[in-house]
Amino acid sequence: MIIKPAGLPLLRDQVARHAMSDTAMGLRTHHLVKMRPPKSPGQSYQELAEIHARAEHQALVRGELFYVDPPMMELAVAASATLPDFRMNWEDIPAPEGLIYLGKPVAALDEDRSQVFISAISWYAWKRVAILTYYADRDSYVSGGYEHFGRSLPPAFFFTSGAITFPESSESMAAEFHAGPDDRNLSAAEMDEINGMANLMAVLKTVWLLMFQPLADVTIADVSRPAPAQATRPGRRPSRIKDQVRVIQLRRPPSTGAGASDREYHHQWMVRGHWRQQWYPVRQVHRPIWIAPHVKGPEGRPLLGGEKVYHWKR
């Protein structure tokens, strides 16, 4: 189910209600038992699931809303494949708590190695960790052989979770979430699931990086919708709730031309999209910035490689 920015506040409410449901609690507890993250002595994974469910619910209610349109998602997925390593800080995250909707869902594998599509991700602070919750698209999940779930699920529901530790390193990530208290031999299905979550996290990080760069056009959509019936006093006109959704769209850059150079070029050529490490003196950090594909060289000159024309003969 693909929604528009105006539908995101309603989806957020549905996801928040479902976070405290028995179904979501069971899914979360099952996930924690399987992944065995650190917990307090004597604490059960069901108790830990309840703690995180309450934290997730509060973050969904209080957090900011973000909507990534399909063209920006296509770029984020493609660019995430070559995202360089960098130490992520809280300043790289657009809000302390939030829910981001992916206008083009991202494929992942569940523990049965069946393909599902992740359509939204939420996050909140937990000590020195950002807890991420990935939500599966209900329609793709049900149509993929899970009809027994029925339509009791919201359009996006709890699928799995992850964590980002600050400052981040692959060792701390593994210790924080994916590795258990003992060494264990992971099955192919478990490796696929872990690798799939790493790919999803790379896509999310790429979206966060891109939205602060000039190629992103971030606008605020004011969404007004009716308040729940129980929130309206008898005899009063139905009240309305106003929400803000930050819409992240792709601003297509123009061709750059020859650029600043003393050399004289006699051709144009294509520059593929790539990452470049940019120094930010105020923060004293390097951050990857995406250089979009573009044509370089003097305008009007022939393009190296020419144009290919394919002729299909019977």
Tab-separated table of C-alpha atoms in Angstrom, residues 187-291:
chain	number	residue	atom	x	y	z
A	187	SER	CA	22.390	-20.203	9.501
A	188	ALA	CA	22.161	-18.954	5.924
A	189	ALA	CA	18.718	-17.537	6.684
A	190	GLU	CA	20.046	-15.615	9.716
A	191	MET	CA	22.951	-14.227	7.673
A	192	ASP	CA	20.564	-13.160	4.918
A	193	GLU	CA	18.366	-11.392	7.447
A	194	ILE	CA	21.285	-9.614	9.142
A	195	ASN	CA	22.777	-8.573	5.808
A	196	GLY	CA	19.368	-7.375	4.688
A	197	MET	CA	19.046	-5.190	7.765
A	198	ALA	CA	22.540	-3.790	7.126
A	199	ASN	CA	21.433	-2.876	3.601
A	200	LEU	CA	18.297	-1.186	4.963
A	201	MET	CA	20.357	0.759	7.472
A	202	ALA	CA	22.656	1.906	4.649
A	203	VAL	CA	19.612	3.139	2.706
A	204	LEU	CA	18.359	5.050	5.759
A	205	LYS	CA	21.770	6.643	6.359
A	206	THR	CA	21.933	7.598	2.685
A	207	VAL	CA	18.521	9.297	2.891
A	208	TRP	CA	19.648	11.219	5.972
A	209	LEU	CA	22.823	12.351	4.197
A	210	LEU	CA	21.077	13.294	0.954
A	211	MET	CA	18.327	15.339	2.586
A	212	PHE	CA	20.921	17.849	3.855
A	213	GLN	CA	22.510	18.258	0.407
A	214	PRO	CA	21.549	20.693	-2.376
A	215	LEU	CA	20.182	17.920	-4.575
A	216	ALA	CA	17.331	17.428	-2.068
A	217	ASP	CA	14.303	19.680	-1.980
A	218	VAL	CA	12.807	19.456	1.534
A	219	THR	CA	9.411	21.100	1.918
A	220	ILE	CA	6.897	21.107	4.757
A	221	ALA	CA	3.383	19.914	4.003
A	222	ASP	CA	0.698	21.028	6.466
A	223	VAL	CA	-1.823	18.221	6.860
A	224	SER	CA	-5.209	18.818	8.452
A	225	ARG	CA	-7.477	15.916	9.338
A	226	PRO	CA	-10.536	15.294	11.549
A	227	ALA	CA	-9.871	14.606	15.217
A	228	PRO	CA	-11.099	11.315	16.691
A	229	ALA	CA	-14.772	11.423	17.680
A	230	GLN	CA	-13.964	11.023	21.383
A	231	ALA	CA	-11.799	14.171	21.251
A	232	THR	CA	-14.724	16.376	20.181
A	233	ARG	CA	-17.028	17.743	22.868
A	234	PRO	CA	-20.788	17.204	22.461
A	235	GLY	CA	-22.474	20.077	20.664
A	236	ARG	CA	-19.208	21.370	19.242
A	237	ARG	CA	-18.163	21.326	15.617
A	238	PRO	CA	-15.771	18.459	14.882
A	239	SER	CA	-12.242	19.631	15.598
A	240	ARG	CA	-9.284	19.002	13.324
A	241	ILE	CA	-5.714	17.960	13.981
A	242	LYS	CA	-2.885	19.708	12.184
A	243	ASP	CA	0.337	17.851	11.433
A	244	GLN	CA	3.485	18.711	9.527
A	245	VAL	CA	5.180	16.285	7.155
A	246	ARG	CA	8.637	17.010	5.758
A	247	VAL	CA	8.603	15.892	2.128
A	248	ILE	CA	12.017	14.983	0.672
A	249	GLN	CA	12.131	15.238	-3.118
A	250	LEU	CA	14.895	15.011	-5.672
A	251	ARG	CA	16.004	18.312	-7.162
A	252	ARG	CA	17.526	17.413	-10.511
A	253	PRO	CA	20.798	19.303	-11.060
A	254	PRO	CA	21.628	20.880	-14.433
A	255	SER	CA	24.662	19.824	-16.453
A	256	THR	CA	27.807	21.344	-14.983
A	257	GLY	CA	29.572	22.176	-18.245
A	258	ALA	CA	33.341	22.538	-18.373
A	259	GLY	CA	33.847	23.629	-14.761
A	260	ALA	CA	36.768	25.685	-13.501
A	261	SER	CA	39.899	24.506	-15.291
A	262	ASP	CA	42.691	25.975	-17.421
A	263	ARG	CA	42.686	22.931	-19.682
A	264	GLU	CA	40.911	23.078	-23.022
A	265	TYR	CA	38.664	20.103	-23.685
A	266	HIS	CA	37.372	19.134	-27.116
A	267	HIS	CA	34.764	16.622	-25.965
A	268	GLN	CA	32.084	16.139	-23.368
A	269	TRP	CA	31.938	13.054	-21.185
A	270	MET	CA	29.643	11.451	-18.621
A	271	VAL	CA	30.631	11.497	-14.947
A	272	ARG	CA	29.008	8.689	-13.002
A	273	GLY	CA	27.330	9.344	-9.659
A	274	HIS	CA	29.765	8.883	-6.770
A	275	TRP	CA	30.464	9.785	-3.145
A	276	ARG	CA	33.046	12.340	-2.093
A	277	GLN	CA	34.245	12.994	1.453
A	278	GLN	CA	33.482	16.619	2.337
A	279	TRP	CA	35.146	18.410	5.271
A	280	TYR	CA	32.809	20.400	7.542
A	281	PRO	CA	35.040	22.782	9.546
A	282	VAL	CA	32.301	23.857	11.982
A	283	ARG	CA	31.679	20.256	13.080
A	284	GLN	CA	35.290	19.158	12.430
A	285	VAL	CA	34.128	16.034	10.605
A	286	HIS	CA	34.166	14.525	7.140
A	287	ARG	CA	30.820	13.480	5.690
A	288	PRO	CA	30.054	11.720	2.409
A	289	ILE	CA	28.284	13.910	-0.150
A	290	TRP	CA	26.718	12.513	-3.298
A	291	ILE	CA	27.915	13.862	-6.630
